Amino acid sequence: MRDCSKSRAGFDRVLMAVAATFLTVTATSALAQDTPRASAAELAIDAAIPRPEPANVPPPTASDFKIDATASVPDAGKTAEPKATEATEKAPETKTTEKSVEPKPAETATAPAPAPKASDTATVTPAAAPAATAVAPAAEPAKEPVKAASNVAPEDQPVADKLREMLGGKSLRYFDRKAERAAVEKFYGAREYAPVWTQAGKLTDSGKGVVARLKDAAADGLNSADYPVPDFAAATSPDALADAEMKLTAGMLDYARQAQSGRMHWSQVSADILYPEHPTDPAEVLAHVTTANDASAALDGYNPPHKLYKELKAKLAELRGQGEGAAVQIADGPALVFKPGTKKQPAVAPEDSRVPQLRAKLGVSENADDTHYDAKVSEAVRRFQEGAELKATGVLDDRTVKAINSPKRDRQIDTVIVNMERWRWLPRQLGASSVGNAYVILNIPDYTLKVMQNGAPIWTTRVVTGKPGQHATPLLTETMKYITVNPTWNVPPSIVYNEYLPALQQDPTVLQRMGLRLEQNRDGSVHISQPPGEANALGRIRFNFPNKFLVYQHDTPDKNLFAKEDRAFSHGCMRVQNPDQYASVLLNIEQPNDHYTPEKIRSMYGSSEIDLKFATPIPVNITYQTAFVDDAGRLQIRKDVYGRDATMLSMLKGGRSKDLENVVAHSQPSYGGGGRPILPAGVSFASDNSSSGPSFFERLFGGGSPTPPAPIGRRQQPRRVITR
């Protein structure tokens, strides 16, 4: 018998050699892109080993090969290639470990496959990678990613989806300010876009609170039409609920912003107003209102907290007929005229039964039941006439009675509203907390100054303020840093160039006769000053709160103006009636252990400047209150001396709305002179400085600039500085 094992081994070696040749030729053939074969050996290989169709036979893998230990192994670099044929030979001996009925690669490769039909190709294609199944289980079909569990209630999910879509769009029309839109996107994104004002389509308690506050905006002197409330009852679809959600959020942010900072920026009114900015943080508003137990009260908290603001709010309700008690009506009757007494004749105070009602109406609490039309009542009538823009005579005539009985008193309502608006400009914290919240507040139309501490006035005095027009006293908040006793008067450039230099053209000696010193700087500009002394225009004391308007408070040698009712006479600075008392009050607040008295202040009077510096600066608030409630609870109306009320009312009623919140840029004041003036012959200078010298601001308030050199031929008075 033939030795089959030897024959089989030899046959295997032949097959392996043929397979190696086949693979080499195949690679070359692919590169040659099916170049026609001319070799007889190639034709023989093609005949001996039929080529399978690529459509139904995958390429061989490592698992398709089984090494025969009895066969001689060719070069190691080629062993992987003959295994494909060996695997074909050994395939019947391989144990199948899977139950799949798909054809194995060895079985498919043993015979040429017929040209596949379309249906056949579709059937065979899934078996494209059977070799992989021999190594690892077949991959499962791809699954959709598992979504995290949502915290949004199922009934609110459609609204949340709509809110996500709206906030993700670039054309969101609800928010005009980038900061507010960014805050809203972050707020709703953090809560997975769940609505905050509704739940299952119904208003939440927070939503009801916000709606109530917006509808009652007029009670705070705001315009309810600026904060439209959406109709949640009519919102029945996710789209409508999402739209209402955004509108209420926008209205809430608008209300909070305008309640805190005002419907108009103070720069819209005048260039001589400067208060610290205190805008709302929209992220804080969203967090605060939506988490508060009472959303309405939380939103109301953005209105000014000051006592005087709240008193105006109460008076506004009364003027609108919402106060307690029936409105008092003054009956018609003869005109009442009070005639003050003279040396020859006593005062004439006519008697009339209407006077007690008039006293109650105008808040004259003294002698409430007295029927005499005396000086107190006549003055109250005069002030009312002034506020109502009637001729201020103090005579109770028919026009005055009609104005007093006006059911809505529209003019007074408007005056109260603009004053409430100006309170929004002021800082929320008026005083210095370390000294009992002490501060100074000056009311220009009332010509009064008060020192406040712990919420109550501790001292009051009369003041003279700036004339209407270019010399109007500015509105500002600054801090008083020191008091100067025996101040030098550095004449403001506006007075130098508009008044004194023209006067020099008429009389070259006028400044010398007035006790003023004229200095010329290197750049040709001039500086005029008045040394300390009894005749100094600033008197004996100056109160310094450095500001860009170059104004301050000071004493004056002219005391007669304090007796007048209207006291707008200065160039912008504020003259104080009792400066020695004022200084001692401030110093005792800031330095209580030093026990200052007016007498101690006066003992410092002399010819040398003395600076009393504050370790804790005291805030100074210069305000414009044409309507306020006095200590007796009476509404007081003052003359609109600078026309601020008229300007603001015109703007608020002009329909410009949110445009009024924009900041208006104004030119900054110049502290330099007006250039080199042409001076007449005979004008003498106190000095001719070798440098341009400090600016007017530095001369006035310091700031690190050197002290101006002493005039030639005169000794400069030293400046004493006292700090504690």
CSV table of C-alpha atoms in Angstrom, one decimal, residues 186-603:
chain,number,residue,atom,x,y,z
A,186,LYS,CA,-28.4,80.9,32.9
A,187,PHE,CA,-31.3,81.0,35.4
A,188,TYR,CA,-33.6,78.9,33.3
A,189,GLY,CA,-30.8,76.6,32.1
A,190,ALA,CA,-30.0,75.7,35.7
A,191,ARG,CA,-33.6,74.7,36.3
A,192,GLU,CA,-33.8,72.6,33.1
A,193,TYR,CA,-36.0,75.4,31.6
A,194,ALA,CA,-38.9,74.6,33.9
A,195,PRO,CA,-41.3,77.6,34.2
A,196,VAL,CA,-41.1,79.5,37.5
A,197,TRP,CA,-44.3,81.5,37.4
A,198,THR,CA,-46.6,78.6,36.5
A,199,GLN,CA,-47.1,75.0,37.5
A,200,ALA,CA,-49.3,72.8,35.4
A,201,GLY,CA,-50.5,75.9,33.6
A,202,LYS,CA,-51.5,77.7,36.8
A,203,LEU,CA,-49.9,80.7,38.4
A,204,THR,CA,-47.6,79.9,41.4
A,205,ASP,CA,-47.6,82.1,44.5
A,206,SER,CA,-44.4,83.8,43.2
A,207,GLY,CA,-46.1,84.5,39.9
A,208,LYS,CA,-49.1,86.0,41.7
A,209,GLY,CA,-46.9,88.2,43.8
A,210,VAL,CA,-45.0,89.5,40.8
A,211,VAL,CA,-48.2,90.2,38.9
A,212,ALA,CA,-49.7,92.1,41.9
A,213,ARG,CA,-46.6,94.2,42.2
A,214,LEU,CA,-46.4,95.1,38.5
A,215,LYS,CA,-50.1,96.0,38.5
A,216,ASP,CA,-49.6,98.3,41.5
A,217,ALA,CA,-46.5,100.1,40.1
A,218,ALA,CA,-48.3,103.4,40.0
A,219,ALA,CA,-48.3,103.4,43.8
A,220,ASP,CA,-44.5,103.9,43.7
A,221,GLY,CA,-44.8,106.7,41.2
A,222,LEU,CA,-43.9,104.4,38.3
A,223,ASN,CA,-46.0,103.8,35.1
A,224,SER,CA,-47.8,100.5,35.2
A,225,ALA,CA,-48.0,100.5,31.4
A,226,ASP,CA,-44.2,100.1,31.3
A,227,TYR,CA,-44.6,96.6,32.9
A,228,PRO,CA,-47.5,94.9,31.0
A,229,VAL,CA,-48.8,91.7,32.7
A,230,PRO,CA,-49.5,88.8,30.3
A,231,ASP,CA,-52.9,87.1,30.5
A,232,PHE,CA,-52.0,83.7,32.0
A,233,ALA,CA,-55.7,82.6,32.1
A,234,ALA,CA,-55.8,82.8,28.3
A,235,ALA,CA,-52.5,80.9,27.9
A,236,THR,CA,-53.6,77.3,27.4
A,237,SER,CA,-50.9,76.0,25.1
A,238,PRO,CA,-47.1,75.4,25.8
A,239,ASP,CA,-46.3,78.1,23.3
A,240,ALA,CA,-48.6,80.7,25.0
A,241,LEU,CA,-47.4,79.7,28.5
A,242,ALA,CA,-43.8,80.0,27.5
A,243,ASP,CA,-44.5,83.4,25.9
A,244,ALA,CA,-46.2,84.6,29.1
A,245,GLU,CA,-43.4,83.3,31.2
A,246,MET,CA,-40.8,85.4,29.3
A,247,LYS,CA,-43.0,88.5,29.3
A,248,LEU,CA,-43.5,88.4,33.1
A,249,THR,CA,-39.8,87.8,33.6
A,250,ALA,CA,-38.9,90.8,31.4
A,251,GLY,CA,-41.5,93.0,33.2
A,252,MET,CA,-40.1,91.9,36.6
A,253,LEU,CA,-36.5,92.8,35.6
A,254,ASP,CA,-37.7,96.2,34.2
A,255,TYR,CA,-39.5,97.0,37.4
A,256,ALA,CA,-36.6,96.1,39.6
A,257,ARG,CA,-34.2,98.1,37.5
A,258,GLN,CA,-36.3,101.2,37.3
A,259,ALA,CA,-37.5,101.0,41.0
A,260,GLN,CA,-33.9,101.0,42.1
A,261,SER,CA,-32.2,103.4,39.7
A,262,GLY,CA,-35.1,105.4,38.2
A,263,ARG,CA,-37.0,105.6,34.9
A,264,MET,CA,-34.5,108.2,33.7
A,265,HIS,CA,-30.8,108.5,34.3
A,266,TRP,CA,-29.9,111.8,36.0
A,267,SER,CA,-27.5,112.7,33.2
A,268,GLN,CA,-30.6,113.1,31.0
A,269,VAL,CA,-31.8,116.0,33.1
A,270,SER,CA,-28.7,118.2,33.5
A,271,ALA,CA,-24.9,118.2,33.3
A,272,ASP,CA,-24.6,119.4,36.9
A,273,ILE,CA,-25.9,116.2,38.5
A,274,LEU,CA,-23.6,113.5,39.7
A,275,TYR,CA,-24.8,110.6,42.0
A,276,PRO,CA,-23.1,107.2,42.5
A,277,GLU,CA,-24.4,104.5,40.2
A,278,HIS,CA,-26.2,101.6,41.8
A,279,PRO,CA,-27.7,99.4,39.1
A,280,THR,CA,-29.4,96.1,39.7
A,281,ASP,CA,-27.8,92.7,39.1
A,282,PRO,CA,-30.3,90.8,37.0
A,283,ALA,CA,-29.0,87.4,38.3
A,284,GLU,CA,-29.5,88.6,41.9
A,285,VAL,CA,-33.0,89.9,41.1
A,286,LEU,CA,-34.0,86.5,39.6
A,287,ALA,CA,-32.6,84.5,42.5
A,288,HIS,CA,-34.0,86.9,45.1
A,289,VAL,CA,-37.6,87.3,43.9
A,290,THR,CA,-38.1,83.6,42.8
A,291,THR,CA,-36.9,82.2,46.2
A,292,ALA,CA,-38.6,84.8,48.5
A,293,ASN,CA,-41.6,83.8,50.6
A,294,ASP,CA,-43.3,87.0,49.4
A,295,ALA,CA,-42.3,87.8,45.8
A,296,SER,CA,-44.3,91.0,45.8
A,297,ALA,CA,-42.5,92.3,48.9
A,298,ALA,CA,-39.2,91.2,47.5
A,299,LEU,CA,-39.8,93.1,44.3
A,300,ASP,CA,-41.0,96.2,46.3
A,301,GLY,CA,-37.7,96.1,48.1
A,302,TYR,CA,-35.9,97.6,45.1
A,303,ASN,CA,-37.6,100.9,45.7
A,304,PRO,CA,-35.8,103.5,47.9
A,305,PRO,CA,-35.8,102.5,51.6
A,306,HIS,CA,-35.5,106.1,52.8
A,307,LYS,CA,-38.1,107.5,55.2
A,308,LEU,CA,-38.8,110.6,53.1
A,309,TYR,CA,-39.5,108.5,50.0
A,310,LYS,CA,-42.0,106.3,51.9
A,311,GLU,CA,-43.7,109.4,53.3
A,312,LEU,CA,-44.1,110.8,49.7
A,313,LYS,CA,-45.5,107.5,48.6
A,314,ALA,CA,-48.2,107.8,51.4
A,315,LYS,CA,-49.0,111.4,50.3
A,316,LEU,CA,-49.3,110.3,46.7
A,317,ALA,CA,-52.0,107.8,47.7
A,318,GLU,CA,-53.8,110.6,49.6
A,319,LEU,CA,-53.6,113.0,46.7
A,320,ARG,CA,-55.1,110.3,44.4
A,321,GLY,CA,-58.0,109.9,46.8
A,322,GLN,CA,-56.7,106.6,48.3
A,323,GLY,CA,-55.9,107.9,51.7
A,324,GLU,CA,-57.9,107.4,54.9
A,325,GLY,CA,-60.8,109.7,55.7
A,326,ALA,CA,-62.9,112.0,53.7
A,327,ALA,CA,-61.3,114.8,51.7
A,328,VAL,CA,-61.7,118.3,53.3
A,329,GLN,CA,-63.4,120.8,51.1
A,330,ILE,CA,-63.0,124.6,51.6
A,331,ALA,CA,-66.3,126.5,51.1
A,332,ASP,CA,-66.5,129.5,48.8
A,333,GLY,CA,-66.4,132.9,50.5
A,334,PRO,CA,-64.8,136.3,50.6
A,335,ALA,CA,-61.1,136.7,49.9
A,336,LEU,CA,-59.1,136.6,53.1
A,337,VAL,CA,-56.1,138.9,53.4
A,338,PHE,CA,-53.6,139.1,56.3
A,339,LYS,CA,-52.0,142.5,56.8
A,340,PRO,CA,-48.9,142.6,59.0
A,341,GLY,CA,-48.7,145.2,61.7
A,342,THR,CA,-46.8,148.4,61.5
A,343,LYS,CA,-45.6,150.9,64.1
A,344,LYS,CA,-48.9,152.8,63.7
A,345,GLN,CA,-51.4,150.0,63.1
A,346,PRO,CA,-51.6,146.5,64.5
A,347,ALA,CA,-51.8,143.4,62.3
A,348,VAL,CA,-55.1,142.6,60.7
A,349,ALA,CA,-56.1,138.9,60.8
A,350,PRO,CA,-59.7,138.6,59.5
A,351,GLU,CA,-61.9,136.0,61.1
A,352,ASP,CA,-63.6,133.3,59.1
A,353,SER,CA,-65.3,130.0,59.9
A,354,ARG,CA,-63.4,128.3,57.1
A,355,VAL,CA,-60.0,128.9,58.6
A,356,PRO,CA,-59.9,125.8,60.9
A,357,GLN,CA,-60.6,123.7,57.8
A,358,LEU,CA,-57.9,125.6,55.9
A,359,ARG,CA,-55.4,125.0,58.7
A,360,ALA,CA,-56.1,121.2,58.6
A,361,LYS,CA,-56.0,121.2,54.8
A,362,LEU,CA,-52.6,123.0,54.6
A,363,GLY,CA,-51.1,121.3,57.7
A,364,VAL,CA,-51.0,124.3,60.1
A,365,SER,CA,-51.2,122.4,63.4
A,366,GLU,CA,-50.7,125.4,65.6
A,367,ASN,CA,-54.0,126.8,67.0
A,368,ALA,CA,-55.9,124.3,65.0
A,369,ASP,CA,-59.3,125.7,66.1
A,370,ASP,CA,-58.5,129.4,65.7
A,371,THR,CA,-60.7,131.1,63.1
A,372,HIS,CA,-58.3,134.0,62.5
A,373,TYR,CA,-56.5,134.2,59.1
A,374,ASP,CA,-53.2,135.0,60.8
A,375,ALA,CA,-49.6,135.2,59.5
A,376,LYS,CA,-49.1,131.4,59.8
A,377,VAL,CA,-52.1,130.6,57.7
A,378,SER,CA,-51.3,133.3,55.2
A,379,GLU,CA,-47.8,131.9,54.8
A,380,ALA,CA,-49.1,128.4,54.3
A,381,VAL,CA,-51.4,129.7,51.6
A,382,ARG,CA,-48.6,131.5,49.9
A,383,ARG,CA,-46.5,128.4,49.8
A,384,PHE,CA,-49.3,126.4,48.4
A,385,GLN,CA,-49.8,129.0,45.7
A,386,GLU,CA,-46.1,128.9,44.9
A,387,GLY,CA,-46.2,125.1,44.5
A,388,ALA,CA,-49.4,125.3,42.4
A,389,GLU,CA,-47.8,127.9,40.2
A,390,LEU,CA,-50.3,130.5,41.2
A,391,LYS,CA,-49.4,134.1,42.0
A,392,ALA,CA,-47.9,133.8,45.5
A,393,THR,CA,-49.7,136.5,47.4
A,394,GLY,CA,-50.9,134.8,50.5
A,395,VAL,CA,-54.4,135.9,49.8
A,396,LEU,CA,-57.1,133.2,49.9
A,397,ASP,CA,-59.1,134.0,46.7
A,398,ASP,CA,-61.4,132.0,44.6
A,399,ARG,CA,-58.6,130.6,42.3
A,400,THR,CA,-56.7,129.4,45.4
A,401,VAL,CA,-59.8,127.8,46.9
A,402,LYS,CA,-60.5,126.0,43.7
A,403,ALA,CA,-56.9,124.7,43.5
A,404,ILE,CA,-57.0,123.5,47.1
A,405,ASN,CA,-60.3,121.7,46.5
A,406,SER,CA,-59.0,120.0,43.3
A,407,PRO,CA,-60.0,116.3,43.7
A,408,LYS,CA,-56.9,114.9,42.1
A,409,ARG,CA,-54.6,117.8,42.4
A,410,ASP,CA,-52.8,116.7,39.2
A,411,ARG,CA,-50.0,119.3,39.6
A,412,GLN,CA,-49.1,118.2,43.1
A,413,ILE,CA,-49.3,114.6,42.1
A,414,ASP,CA,-46.8,115.2,39.3
A,415,THR,CA,-44.5,117.1,41.7
A,416,VAL,CA,-44.6,114.2,44.2
A,417,ILE,CA,-43.8,111.7,41.4
A,418,VAL,CA,-40.8,113.5,40.1
A,419,ASN,CA,-39.5,113.9,43.6
A,420,MET,CA,-39.9,110.1,44.2
A,421,GLU,CA,-38.0,109.6,41.0
A,422,ARG,CA,-35.1,111.7,42.2
A,423,TRP,CA,-34.9,109.7,45.4
A,424,ARG,CA,-34.1,106.7,43.3
A,425,TRP,CA,-30.9,108.4,42.2
A,426,LEU,CA,-29.5,108.8,45.7
A,427,PRO,CA,-27.4,106.1,47.4
A,428,ARG,CA,-29.3,103.5,49.4
A,429,GLN,CA,-26.9,104.2,52.3
A,430,LEU,CA,-26.9,107.9,52.9
A,431,GLY,CA,-24.6,108.0,55.9
A,432,ALA,CA,-21.4,106.6,57.3
A,433,SER,CA,-22.2,103.5,59.4
A,434,SER,CA,-19.2,103.8,61.7
A,435,VAL,CA,-20.5,107.1,63.1
A,436,GLY,CA,-24.2,106.3,63.5
A,437,ASN,CA,-25.1,106.6,59.9
A,438,ALA,CA,-24.4,110.3,60.1
A,439,TYR,CA,-24.7,112.4,57.0
A,440,VAL,CA,-25.5,115.9,55.7
A,441,ILE,CA,-28.5,116.5,53.5
A,442,LEU,CA,-29.1,119.9,51.8
A,443,ASN,CA,-32.3,120.7,50.1
A,444,ILE,CA,-31.8,123.4,47.4
A,445,PRO,CA,-35.5,124.5,46.9
A,446,ASP,CA,-36.1,124.6,50.7
A,447,TYR,CA,-32.7,126.4,51.3
A,448,THR,CA,-32.1,124.2,54.4
A,449,LEU,CA,-29.3,122.0,55.6
A,450,LYS,CA,-29.7,119.2,58.1
A,451,VAL,CA,-27.2,117.0,59.9
A,452,MET,CA,-28.7,113.5,60.4
A,453,GLN,CA,-27.6,110.7,62.7
A,454,ASN,CA,-29.3,107.5,63.6
A,455,GLY,CA,-32.2,108.4,61.3
A,456,ALA,CA,-33.1,111.7,63.0
A,457,PRO,CA,-32.0,115.3,62.4
A,458,ILE,CA,-29.7,116.6,65.1
A,459,TRP,CA,-29.0,120.1,63.7
A,460,THR,CA,-30.6,122.4,61.0
A,461,THR,CA,-29.6,125.7,59.5
A,462,ARG,CA,-30.5,128.0,56.6
A,463,VAL,CA,-28.3,128.2,53.5
A,464,VAL,CA,-27.9,130.3,50.4
A,465,THR,CA,-27.6,128.4,47.2
A,466,GLY,CA,-26.7,129.1,43.5
A,467,LYS,CA,-28.6,131.4,41.2
A,468,PRO,CA,-30.7,129.7,38.5
A,469,GLY,CA,-28.9,129.1,35.2
A,470,GLN,CA,-25.2,128.6,34.9
A,471,HIS,CA,-24.6,129.2,38.6
A,472,ALA,CA,-27.1,126.6,39.8
A,473,THR,CA,-25.8,124.5,42.7
A,474,PRO,CA,-25.1,121.0,41.4
A,475,LEU,CA,-26.8,117.8,42.8
A,476,LEU,CA,-24.3,115.4,44.1
A,477,THR,CA,-23.2,112.9,46.8
A,478,GLU,CA,-19.6,113.3,48.1
A,479,THR,CA,-17.8,112.9,51.4
A,480,MET,CA,-16.6,115.8,53.6
A,481,LYS,CA,-13.0,115.1,54.3
A,482,TYR,CA,-11.9,118.2,56.2
A,483,ILE,CA,-12.8,121.6,57.5
A,484,THR,CA,-10.7,124.7,56.8
A,485,VAL,CA,-10.6,127.5,59.3
A,486,ASN,CA,-9.4,130.8,58.0
A,487,PRO,CA,-9.6,129.7,54.3
A,488,THR,CA,-8.1,131.4,51.3
A,489,TRP,CA,-10.6,132.2,48.6
A,490,ASN,CA,-9.4,130.8,45.3
A,491,VAL,CA,-11.6,132.6,42.9
A,492,PRO,CA,-13.2,130.2,40.4
A,493,PRO,CA,-12.1,130.6,36.8
A,494,SER,CA,-15.6,131.4,35.7
A,495,ILE,CA,-15.7,134.4,38.0
A,496,VAL,CA,-12.2,135.4,37.1
A,497,TYR,CA,-12.8,135.5,33.3
A,498,ASN,CA,-16.5,136.5,33.3
A,499,GLU,CA,-16.5,139.1,36.1
A,500,TYR,CA,-13.1,140.3,37.5
A,501,LEU,CA,-11.1,140.6,34.3
A,502,PRO,CA,-13.8,142.7,32.6
A,503,ALA,CA,-13.8,144.8,35.7
A,504,LEU,CA,-10.1,145.3,35.4
A,505,GLN,CA,-10.6,146.8,32.0
A,506,GLN,CA,-12.7,149.5,33.6
A,507,ASP,CA,-10.5,150.0,36.7
A,508,PRO,CA,-7.0,148.4,36.8
A,509,THR,CA,-6.9,148.9,40.6
A,510,VAL,CA,-10.2,147.2,41.5
A,511,LEU,CA,-8.7,144.0,42.7
A,512,GLN,CA,-6.2,145.7,45.0
A,513,ARG,CA,-9.0,147.8,46.5
A,514,MET,CA,-11.0,144.5,47.1
A,515,GLY,CA,-8.1,142.9,48.8
A,516,LEU,CA,-7.6,140.3,46.0
A,517,ARG,CA,-4.3,139.1,44.7
A,518,LEU,CA,-3.6,138.6,41.0
A,519,GLU,CA,-1.0,136.1,39.9
A,520,GLN,CA,0.1,135.1,36.4
A,521,ASN,CA,1.3,131.7,35.4
A,522,ARG,CA,3.9,130.8,32.8
A,523,ASP,CA,1.2,129.8,30.3
A,524,GLY,CA,-0.3,133.3,30.6
A,525,SER,CA,-3.4,132.3,32.6
A,526,VAL,CA,-4.2,134.2,35.7
A,527,HIS,CA,-5.2,133.2,39.2
A,528,ILE,CA,-7.0,135.5,41.7
A,529,SER,CA,-7.2,134.8,45.4
A,530,GLN,CA,-8.2,136.5,48.6
A,531,PRO,CA,-6.1,135.8,51.8
A,532,PRO,CA,-7.7,134.6,55.0
A,533,GLY,CA,-9.4,137.2,57.1
A,534,GLU,CA,-12.6,138.7,58.4
A,535,ALA,CA,-13.5,140.2,55.0
A,536,ASN,CA,-12.8,137.0,53.1
A,537,ALA,CA,-15.7,136.0,50.8
A,538,LEU,CA,-15.7,132.6,52.4
A,539,GLY,CA,-15.9,134.0,55.9
A,540,ARG,CA,-14.0,132.1,58.5
A,541,ILE,CA,-14.8,128.4,57.7
A,542,ARG,CA,-14.9,126.3,54.6
A,543,PHE,CA,-16.4,122.8,54.5
A,544,ASN,CA,-14.6,120.6,51.9
A,545,PHE,CA,-16.0,117.7,50.0
A,546,PRO,CA,-13.8,117.5,46.9
A,547,ASN,CA,-15.9,117.3,43.7
A,548,LYS,CA,-15.6,118.0,40.0
A,549,PHE,CA,-17.9,120.9,40.2
A,550,LEU,CA,-15.6,122.8,42.5
A,551,VAL,CA,-18.3,123.7,45.0
A,552,TYR,CA,-18.2,123.6,48.8
A,553,GLN,CA,-20.0,125.0,51.8
A,554,HIS,CA,-18.7,128.0,53.6
A,555,ASP,CA,-19.3,131.0,55.9
A,556,THR,CA,-20.0,134.4,54.6
A,557,PRO,CA,-19.5,138.0,55.8
A,558,ASP,CA,-22.9,138.9,54.3
A,559,LYS,CA,-25.4,137.6,56.8
A,560,ASN,CA,-28.4,139.6,55.6
A,561,LEU,CA,-29.4,137.2,52.8
A,562,PHE,CA,-30.4,134.5,55.3
A,563,ALA,CA,-33.5,136.5,56.3
A,564,LYS,CA,-35.0,136.2,52.8
A,565,GLU,CA,-37.4,133.4,51.9
A,566,ASP,CA,-35.9,132.8,48.5
A,567,ARG,CA,-32.1,132.5,48.9
A,568,ALA,CA,-30.7,131.5,45.5
A,569,PHE,CA,-28.0,134.2,45.2
A,570,SER,CA,-24.5,132.5,45.0
A,571,HIS,CA,-22.3,131.3,42.2
A,572,GLY,CA,-23.0,127.7,43.0
A,573,CYS,CA,-21.4,127.2,46.4
A,574,MET,CA,-23.5,127.0,49.6
A,575,ARG,CA,-23.3,129.6,52.3
A,576,VAL,CA,-24.1,128.4,55.8
A,577,GLN,CA,-25.9,130.6,58.3
A,578,ASN,CA,-24.2,129.3,61.5
A,579,PRO,CA,-20.9,127.8,60.4
A,580,ASP,CA,-19.2,127.6,63.8
A,581,GLN,CA,-22.1,125.5,65.1
A,582,TYR,CA,-22.1,123.4,62.0
A,583,ALA,CA,-18.4,122.7,62.4
A,584,SER,CA,-18.7,121.7,66.1
A,585,VAL,CA,-21.6,119.4,65.3
A,586,LEU,CA,-19.7,117.6,62.6
A,587,LEU,CA,-16.5,117.4,64.6
A,588,ASN,CA,-18.3,116.0,67.6
A,589,ILE,CA,-19.8,113.3,65.4
A,590,GLU,CA,-16.4,112.3,64.0
A,591,GLN,CA,-14.3,113.1,67.1
A,592,PRO,CA,-16.6,112.8,70.1
A,593,ASN,CA,-13.8,112.8,72.6
A,594,ASP,CA,-12.5,116.2,71.7
A,595,HIS,CA,-15.7,118.0,72.8
A,596,TYR,CA,-15.8,120.8,70.2
A,597,THR,CA,-18.0,123.8,70.8
A,598,PRO,CA,-18.7,126.9,68.7
A,599,GLU,CA,-16.5,128.9,71.0
A,600,LYS,CA,-13.6,126.5,70.5
A,601,ILE,CA,-14.0,126.9,66.7
A,602,ARG,CA,-14.1,130.6,67.0
A,603,SER,CA,-10.9,130.6,69.0
